[in-house]
């Protein structure tokens, strides 16, 4: 069992994906985890899953982590602060300024509260989706404010480090502006694009490739949750969407008369701007490095993908990223392997020598 920084007990309120994952991660380090949930079924599943034990009247938690929907986060945090005057309280809501403002309006003791936001999740929710390693290597924002001291917040830092996450300090305002750009607006854009598919002909949808799937993947997210998130962070999201509307207008104007003088230059400038934005995204381990992709044809039979990955390792090339794409009706797929530029030539030669078909 790995040693922990936290002493415990840790009380987790809400046993969905994040709450259960926190419990599982802490239990793996031997920490006493107390679970509470308004849903007896979710609580029972999380307990059976090994994420902790049910709360009892005599519990004295060191730290409380509130993992409930954004629209009730402040209410539950205030309740936990009042019920456990010896504990530090944090939350995992995806907005940080609104809960803090609401807590202050409620007169809650925010000297024992500091908001947090782990940038981690899965395509499924609920306690059965919980994973002890969900937060490993993922950023976890701590949204500091003037009313809490560094010494009081130490337990929250220990929680983040015990779960293998990377601690990132931001103000609540900085956090909400950042997630508006990197999470909330992409959700809106993905949703709007996916809505174009509702009346599309089946023959068109059968042509869909990885590009469309990438753009619309998060459009499958829970509408109820996103109504809460967007409502709580409306101002920064709206500001970015207004600028996005201007971007769309420039594209539309250029495409209205694509043969007109300067039209193609305008389109090229917009596309180049997208290239520049993508180039700024951090790569593996946070490095701003661009990788080269190699597409390998993989027969749709058991064991083929595992063999490919094993042989990439035998060649001695580090795999930076992997995407899979299937063509409708075809008995093969494309494995898009991302590697460092200096490795792509050698990897291409080695895989071809081992019988793999390289696309393109």
Coordinates of N, CA, C and O in Angstrom, one line a residue, residues 134-276:
X134 N -8.4 7.7 -12.0 CA -9.0 8.6 -12.9 C -8.2 10.0 -13.0 O -8.2 10.6 -14.0
X135 N -7.6 10.3 -11.9 CA -7.0 11.7 -11.8 C -5.5 11.7 -12.0 O -4.9 12.7 -12.0
X136 N -4.9 10.5 -12.2 CA -3.5 10.4 -12.4 C -3.0 11.2 -13.6 O -3.5 11.0 -14.7
X137 N -2.1 12.2 -13.3 CA -1.5 13.0 -14.4 C -2.4 14.1 -14.9 O -2.1 14.8 -15.9
X138 N -3.6 14.2 -14.3 CA -4.5 15.2 -14.8 C -4.4 16.5 -14.0 O -4.2 16.5 -12.8
X139 N -4.6 17.7 -14.6 CA -4.6 18.9 -13.8 C -5.8 19.0 -12.8 O -6.9 18.5 -13.1
X140 N -5.5 19.5 -11.7 CA -6.6 19.7 -10.7 C -6.5 21.2 -10.2 O -5.5 21.5 -9.5
X141 N -7.4 22.0 -10.5 CA -7.3 23.4 -10.2 C -7.8 23.7 -8.8 O -8.8 23.1 -8.3
X142 N -7.0 24.4 -8.0 CA -7.4 24.9 -6.7 C -7.6 26.4 -6.9 O -6.7 27.2 -7.2
X143 N -8.8 26.9 -6.6 CA -9.2 28.3 -6.8 C -9.2 29.0 -5.5 O -10.1 29.1 -4.8
X144 N -8.0 29.6 -5.2 CA -7.7 30.2 -3.9 C -8.5 31.5 -3.8 O -8.8 32.2 -4.8
X145 N -8.7 31.9 -2.6 CA -9.3 33.2 -2.3 C -8.7 33.8 -1.0 O -8.1 33.1 -0.3
X146 N -9.0 35.1 -0.7 CA -8.3 35.7 0.4 C -8.7 35.2 1.8 O -7.9 35.4 2.7
X147 N -9.8 34.6 1.9 CA -10.3 34.3 3.3 C -9.7 33.0 3.8 O -9.9 32.7 5.0
X148 N -9.0 32.2 3.0 CA -8.4 31.0 3.5 C -6.9 31.1 3.4 O -6.3 31.6 2.5
X149 N -6.2 30.5 4.4 CA -4.8 30.6 4.5 C -4.2 29.4 3.8 O -4.8 28.3 3.6
X150 N -2.9 29.5 3.4 CA -2.2 28.4 2.8 C -2.2 27.2 3.8 O -2.3 26.0 3.3
X151 N -2.0 27.5 5.0 CA -1.9 26.4 6.0 C -3.2 25.6 6.1 O -3.2 24.4 6.2
X152 N -4.3 26.3 6.1 CA -5.6 25.6 6.1 C -5.9 24.8 4.9 O -6.5 23.8 4.9
X153 N -5.3 25.2 3.7 CA -5.6 24.6 2.5 C -4.6 23.4 2.2 O -4.8 22.7 1.2
X154 N -3.7 23.1 3.1 CA -2.8 22.0 2.9 C -3.4 20.7 2.7 O -2.9 19.9 1.8
X155 N -4.5 20.4 3.4 CA -5.2 19.1 3.2 C -5.7 18.9 1.8 O -5.7 17.8 1.3
X156 N -6.1 20.0 1.2 CA -6.6 19.9 -0.2 C -5.4 19.6 -1.2 O -5.6 18.8 -2.1
X157 N -4.3 20.3 -0.9 CA -3.1 20.0 -1.7 C -2.7 18.5 -1.6 O -2.4 17.8 -2.5
X158 N -2.8 18.0 -0.3 CA -2.4 16.6 -0.1 C -3.4 15.6 -0.8 O -3.0 14.6 -1.3
X159 N -4.7 16.0 -0.8 CA -5.7 15.2 -1.5 C -5.3 15.1 -3.0 O -5.3 13.9 -3.6
X160 N -5.0 16.2 -3.6 CA -4.7 16.2 -5.0 C -3.4 15.4 -5.3 O -3.4 14.6 -6.3
X161 N -2.4 15.5 -4.5 CA -1.2 14.8 -4.7 C -1.3 13.3 -4.4 O -0.8 12.5 -5.2
X162 N -2.1 13.0 -3.4 CA -2.4 11.6 -3.1 C -3.1 10.9 -4.3 O -2.9 9.7 -4.5
X163 N -3.9 11.6 -5.0 CA -4.7 11.0 -6.1 C -3.9 11.0 -7.4 O -4.4 10.6 -8.5
X164 N -2.6 11.5 -7.4 CA -1.8 11.5 -8.6 C -2.0 12.6 -9.5 O -1.5 12.6 -10.6
X165 N -2.8 13.6 -9.1 CA -3.1 14.7 -10.0 C -2.0 15.8 -9.9 O -1.2 15.8 -9.1
X166 N -2.1 16.8 -10.9 CA -1.2 17.9 -10.9 C -1.9 19.1 -10.4 O -2.9 19.6 -11.0
X167 N -1.4 19.7 -9.3 CA -2.0 20.8 -8.7 C -1.8 22.1 -9.5 O -0.6 22.4 -9.9
X168 N -2.8 22.8 -9.8 CA -2.7 24.1 -10.6 C -3.5 25.2 -9.8 O -4.7 25.0 -9.4
X169 N -2.8 26.2 -9.4 CA -3.4 27.3 -8.7 C -3.9 28.4 -9.6 O -3.2 28.9 -10.5
X170 N -5.2 28.8 -9.4 CA -5.8 29.9 -10.1 C -6.8 30.6 -9.2 O -7.3 30.1 -8.2
X171 N -7.1 31.8 -9.6 CA -8.2 32.5 -8.9 C -9.5 32.0 -9.5 O -9.5 31.4 -10.6
X172 N -10.6 32.1 -8.8 CA -11.9 31.7 -9.3 C -12.2 32.3 -10.7 O -12.7 31.6 -11.6
X173 N -11.9 33.6 -10.8 CA -12.2 34.3 -12.1 C -11.3 33.7 -13.2 O -11.8 33.5 -14.3
X174 N -10.0 33.5 -12.9 CA -9.1 32.9 -13.9 C -9.6 31.5 -14.4 O -9.6 31.2 -15.5
X175 N -10.0 30.7 -13.4 CA -10.5 29.4 -13.7 C -11.7 29.4 -14.6 O -11.7 28.7 -15.6
X176 N -12.7 30.2 -14.3 CA -13.9 30.2 -15.1 C -13.7 30.8 -16.5 O -14.3 30.3 -17.4
X177 N -12.8 31.7 -16.6 CA -12.5 32.2 -18.0 C -11.7 31.1 -18.8 O -12.0 30.9 -20.0
X178 N -10.8 30.4 -18.1 CA -10.1 29.3 -18.8 C -11.0 28.2 -19.2 O -10.9 27.7 -20.4
X179 N -11.9 27.7 -18.3 CA -12.7 26.6 -18.7 C -13.8 27.0 -19.7 O -14.2 26.1 -20.5
X180 N -14.1 28.3 -19.7 CA -15.1 28.7 -20.8 C -14.4 28.5 -22.2 O -15.1 28.0 -23.1
X181 N -13.1 28.8 -22.3 CA -12.4 28.6 -23.5 C -12.1 27.2 -23.9 O -12.3 26.8 -25.0
X182 N -11.6 26.4 -22.9 CA -11.1 25.1 -23.3 C -12.1 24.0 -23.1 O -11.9 22.8 -23.5
X183 N -13.3 24.3 -22.5 CA -14.3 23.2 -22.2 C -15.7 23.6 -22.5 O -16.4 22.9 -23.3
X184 N -16.2 24.8 -22.0 CA -17.6 25.1 -22.2 C -18.0 25.5 -23.6 O -19.0 25.1 -24.1
X185 N -17.1 26.4 -24.2 CA -17.4 26.8 -25.6 C -17.3 25.6 -26.5 O -18.1 25.4 -27.4
X186 N -16.2 24.7 -26.4 CA -16.2 23.5 -27.2 C -17.4 22.7 -27.1 O -17.9 22.1 -28.1
X187 N -18.0 22.6 -25.9 CA -19.3 21.8 -25.8 C -20.4 22.4 -26.6 O -21.1 21.7 -27.3
X188 N -20.5 23.8 -26.6 CA -21.5 24.4 -27.4 C -21.3 24.3 -28.9 O -22.2 23.9 -29.6
X189 N -20.1 24.4 -29.3 CA -19.7 24.3 -30.7 C -20.0 22.9 -31.2 O -20.6 22.6 -32.3
X190 N -19.6 21.9 -30.4 CA -19.8 20.5 -30.7 C -21.3 20.2 -30.8 O -21.8 19.5 -31.7
X191 N -22.1 20.7 -29.9 CA -23.5 20.5 -29.9 C -24.2 21.1 -31.1 O -25.0 20.5 -31.8
X192 N -23.8 22.3 -31.5 CA -24.4 23.0 -32.6 C -24.1 22.2 -33.9 O -24.9 22.0 -34.8
X193 N -22.9 21.7 -34.0 CA -22.5 20.9 -35.2 C -23.3 19.6 -35.2 O -23.8 19.2 -36.3
X194 N -23.4 19.0 -34.1 CA -24.1 17.7 -34.0 C -25.6 17.9 -34.4 O -26.2 17.0 -35.0
X195 N -26.2 19.0 -34.1 CA -27.6 19.3 -34.4 C -27.8 19.3 -35.9 O -28.9 19.0 -36.4
X196 N -26.8 19.6 -36.7 CA -26.9 19.6 -38.1 C -27.1 18.2 -38.6 O -27.5 18.0 -39.8
X197 N -26.8 17.2 -37.8 CA -26.9 15.8 -38.3 C -28.3 15.2 -38.1 O -28.6 14.2 -38.6
X198 N -29.1 15.9 -37.3 CA -30.4 15.3 -37.0 C -31.3 15.1 -38.2 O -32.1 14.1 -38.2
X199 N -31.2 16.0 -39.2 CA -32.0 15.8 -40.4 C -31.2 15.4 -41.6 O -31.7 15.4 -42.7
X200 N -30.0 15.0 -41.4 CA -29.1 14.6 -42.5 C -29.5 13.3 -43.1 O -30.1 12.4 -42.4
X201 N -29.3 13.1 -44.3 CA -29.6 11.8 -45.0 C -28.7 10.7 -44.5 O -27.5 10.9 -44.2
X202 N -29.2 9.5 -44.4 CA -28.4 8.4 -44.0 C -27.3 8.1 -44.9 O -26.2 7.7 -44.4
X203 N -27.4 8.4 -46.2 CA -26.3 8.2 -47.1 C -25.1 9.1 -46.8 O -24.0 8.8 -46.9
X204 N -25.4 10.3 -46.3 CA -24.4 11.3 -45.9 C -23.7 10.8 -44.6 O -22.5 10.8 -44.5
X205 N -24.5 10.4 -43.6 CA -23.9 9.9 -42.3 C -23.0 8.7 -42.5 O -22.1 8.5 -41.8
X206 N -23.3 7.9 -43.5 CA -22.5 6.7 -43.7 C -21.1 7.1 -44.2 O -20.2 6.2 -44.2
X207 N -20.9 8.3 -44.6 CA -19.6 8.8 -45.1 C -18.8 9.4 -44.0 O -17.6 9.7 -44.2
X208 N -19.4 9.5 -42.8 CA -18.7 10.2 -41.7 C -17.4 9.5 -41.3 O -17.3 8.3 -41.1
X209 N -16.4 10.3 -41.2 CA -15.1 9.8 -40.8 C -14.7 10.4 -39.4 O -15.5 10.9 -38.6
X210 N -13.4 10.3 -39.1 CA -12.9 10.6 -37.8 C -13.0 12.1 -37.5 O -13.2 12.5 -36.3
X211 N -12.9 12.9 -38.5 CA -13.0 14.4 -38.3 C -14.3 14.8 -37.7 O -14.4 15.5 -36.7
X212 N -15.4 14.3 -38.3 CA -16.8 14.6 -37.7 C -16.9 14.0 -36.3 O -17.5 14.6 -35.5
X213 N -16.5 12.8 -36.2 CA -16.6 12.2 -34.8 C -15.8 12.9 -33.8 O -16.3 13.1 -32.6
X214 N -14.6 13.4 -34.1 CA -13.9 14.2 -33.2 C -14.6 15.5 -32.8 O -14.7 15.9 -31.6
X215 N -15.2 16.2 -33.8 CA -15.8 17.5 -33.5 C -17.1 17.3 -32.7 O -17.4 18.1 -31.9
X216 N -17.8 16.2 -32.9 CA -19.1 16.0 -32.2 C -19.1 15.1 -31.0 O -20.1 14.8 -30.4
X217 N -17.9 14.6 -30.6 CA -17.9 13.6 -29.6 C -18.5 14.1 -28.3 O -19.3 13.4 -27.7
X218 N -18.2 15.3 -27.8 CA -18.7 15.7 -26.5 C -20.2 16.2 -26.6 O -20.8 16.5 -25.6
X219 N -20.7 16.2 -27.9 CA -22.2 16.6 -28.0 C -23.1 15.5 -27.4 O -24.2 15.8 -27.1
X220 N -22.5 14.3 -27.0 CA -23.3 13.3 -26.4 C -23.4 13.5 -24.9 O -24.0 12.6 -24.2
X221 N -22.9 14.6 -24.4 CA -22.8 14.8 -22.9 C -24.2 15.1 -22.4 O -25.2 15.4 -23.1
X222 N -24.4 15.0 -21.1 CA -25.7 15.1 -20.4 C -26.2 16.5 -20.5 O -25.6 17.4 -19.9
X223 N -27.4 16.7 -21.1 CA -27.9 18.1 -21.3 C -28.2 18.7 -19.9 O -28.0 19.9 -19.7
X224 N -28.7 18.0 -19.0 CA -29.1 18.6 -17.7 C -27.9 19.2 -17.0 O -28.0 20.3 -16.4
X225 N -26.8 18.4 -17.0 CA -25.6 18.9 -16.3 C -25.1 20.2 -17.0 O -24.7 21.2 -16.4
X226 N -25.1 20.2 -18.4 CA -24.5 21.3 -19.1 C -25.4 22.5 -19.1 O -24.9 23.7 -19.1
X227 N -26.7 22.4 -18.9 CA -27.6 23.6 -18.6 C -27.1 24.3 -17.3 O -27.0 25.5 -17.3
X228 N -26.7 23.5 -16.3 CA -26.3 24.0 -15.1 C -24.9 24.7 -15.2 O -24.7 25.8 -14.8
X229 N -24.0 24.0 -15.9 CA -22.6 24.6 -16.1 C -22.6 25.9 -16.9 O -22.1 26.9 -16.5
X230 N -23.4 25.9 -18.0 CA -23.4 27.1 -18.9 C -24.1 28.2 -18.2 O -23.7 29.4 -18.3
X231 N -25.1 27.9 -17.4 CA -25.8 28.9 -16.7 C -25.0 29.6 -15.6 O -25.0 30.8 -15.4
X232 N -24.1 28.8 -15.0 CA -23.2 29.3 -13.9 C -22.0 30.0 -14.4 O -21.4 30.8 -13.7
X233 N -21.7 29.8 -15.7 CA -20.5 30.5 -16.3 C -20.9 31.2 -17.6 O -20.1 31.3 -18.5
X234 N -22.1 31.8 -17.6 CA -22.7 32.3 -18.8 C -21.9 33.5 -19.4 O -21.7 33.6 -20.6
X235 N -21.4 34.4 -18.5 CA -20.7 35.6 -19.1 C -19.5 35.3 -19.9 O -19.4 35.8 -21.0
X236 N -18.5 34.6 -19.3 CA -17.3 34.3 -20.2 C -17.6 33.5 -21.4 O -17.0 33.6 -22.5
X237 N -18.5 32.5 -21.3 CA -18.9 31.7 -22.4 C -19.6 32.6 -23.5 O -19.2 32.5 -24.7
X238 N -20.4 33.5 -23.1 CA -21.1 34.4 -24.1 C -20.1 35.3 -24.8 O -20.1 35.5 -26.0
X239 N -19.1 35.8 -24.0 CA -18.1 36.7 -24.6 C -17.3 35.9 -25.7 O -17.0 36.5 -26.8
X240 N -16.9 34.7 -25.5 CA -16.2 33.9 -26.4 C -17.0 33.6 -27.6 O -16.6 33.6 -28.8
X241 N -18.3 33.2 -27.4 CA -19.2 32.9 -28.5 C -19.5 34.1 -29.4 O -19.7 34.0 -30.6
X242 N -19.5 35.3 -28.8 CA -19.7 36.5 -29.6 C -18.5 36.7 -30.6 O -18.7 37.0 -31.8
X243 N -17.3 36.4 -30.1 CA -16.1 36.5 -30.9 C -16.1 35.4 -32.0 O -15.7 35.6 -33.1
X244 N -16.6 34.2 -31.6 CA -16.7 33.1 -32.5 C -17.7 33.4 -33.6 O -17.5 33.0 -34.8
X245 N -18.8 34.1 -33.3 CA -19.7 34.5 -34.3 C -19.1 35.4 -35.3 O -19.3 35.3 -36.5
X246 N -18.2 36.3 -34.8 CA -17.5 37.2 -35.8 C -16.6 36.4 -36.7 O -16.4 36.6 -37.9
X247 N -15.9 35.3 -36.1 CA -15.1 34.4 -36.9 C -15.9 33.8 -38.0 O -15.5 33.7 -39.2
X248 N -17.1 33.3 -37.6 CA -18.0 32.6 -38.6 C -18.4 33.6 -39.7 O -18.5 33.3 -40.9
X249 N -18.7 34.8 -39.3 CA -19.1 35.8 -40.3 C -18.0 36.1 -41.3 O -18.3 36.3 -42.5
X250 N -16.8 36.1 -40.9 CA -15.7 36.3 -41.8 C -15.6 35.2 -42.8 O -15.4 35.4 -44.0
X251 N -15.8 33.9 -42.3 CA -15.8 32.8 -43.2 C -16.9 32.9 -44.2 O -16.8 32.6 -45.4
X252 N -18.1 33.2 -43.7 CA -19.3 33.3 -44.6 C -19.1 34.3 -45.6 O -19.4 34.1 -46.8
X253 N -18.6 35.5 -45.3 CA -18.4 36.5 -46.2 C -17.4 36.1 -47.3 O -17.6 36.4 -48.5
X254 N -16.3 35.4 -46.9 CA -15.3 35.0 -47.9 C -15.9 33.9 -48.8 O -15.5 33.8 -50.0
X255 N -16.8 33.1 -48.3 CA -17.3 32.0 -49.2 C -18.5 32.4 -50.0 O -19.0 31.7 -50.9
X256 N -19.1 33.6 -49.7 CA -20.2 34.1 -50.5 C -19.8 34.3 -52.0 O -20.6 34.0 -52.9
X257 N -18.6 34.7 -52.2 CA -18.1 34.9 -53.6 C -16.7 34.3 -53.6 O -15.7 35.1 -53.6
X258 N -16.5 33.0 -53.6 CA -15.1 32.4 -53.4 C -14.2 32.8 -54.5 O -13.0 32.7 -54.3
X259 N -14.7 33.2 -55.7 CA -13.8 33.6 -56.8 C -13.4 35.0 -56.8 O -12.6 35.5 -57.6
X260 N -14.0 35.8 -55.9 CA -13.7 37.2 -55.8 C -12.3 37.5 -55.4 O -11.7 36.7 -54.6
X261 N -11.7 38.6 -55.8 CA -10.3 38.9 -55.4 C -10.2 39.0 -53.9 O -11.0 39.6 -53.2
X262 N -9.2 38.3 -53.4 CA -9.0 38.3 -51.9 C -9.7 37.3 -51.1 O -9.4 37.0 -49.9
X263 N -10.7 36.6 -51.7 CA -11.6 35.7 -50.9 C -10.8 34.5 -50.5 O -10.9 34.1 -49.3
X264 N -10.0 33.9 -51.4 CA -9.2 32.7 -51.0 C -8.1 33.1 -50.0 O -7.8 32.3 -49.1
X265 N -7.6 34.3 -50.1 CA -6.6 34.7 -49.1 C -7.2 34.8 -47.7 O -6.6 34.3 -46.7
X266 N -8.5 35.3 -47.6 CA -9.1 35.4 -46.3 C -9.4 34.0 -45.8 O -9.2 33.8 -44.6
X267 N -9.8 33.0 -46.6 CA -10.0 31.7 -46.1 C -8.7 31.1 -45.6 O -8.6 30.4 -44.6
X268 N -7.7 31.3 -46.4 CA -6.4 30.7 -46.1 C -5.9 31.3 -44.7 O -5.3 30.6 -43.9
X269 N -6.1 32.6 -44.5 CA -5.7 33.2 -43.3 C -6.4 32.6 -42.1 O -5.8 32.4 -41.0
X270 N -7.7 32.4 -42.2 CA -8.5 31.8 -41.2 C -8.0 30.4 -40.9 O -7.9 30.0 -39.7
X271 N -7.8 29.6 -41.9 CA -7.3 28.2 -41.7 C -5.9 28.2 -41.1 O -5.6 27.4 -40.2
X272 N -5.0 29.2 -41.5 CA -3.7 29.3 -40.9 C -3.8 29.7 -39.4 O -3.0 29.2 -38.6
X273 N -4.8 30.5 -39.1 CA -5.0 30.8 -37.7 C -5.4 29.6 -36.8 O -4.9 29.5 -35.7
X274 N -6.2 28.7 -37.4 CA -6.5 27.5 -36.7 C -5.2 26.6 -36.5 O -5.0 26.0 -35.5
X275 N -4.4 26.6 -37.5 CA -3.1 25.8 -37.4 C -2.3 26.4 -36.2 O -1.7 25.6 -35.4
X276 N -2.2 27.7 -36.2 CA -1.4 28.3 -35.1 C -2.0 28.0 -33.7 O -1.3 27.8 -32.7

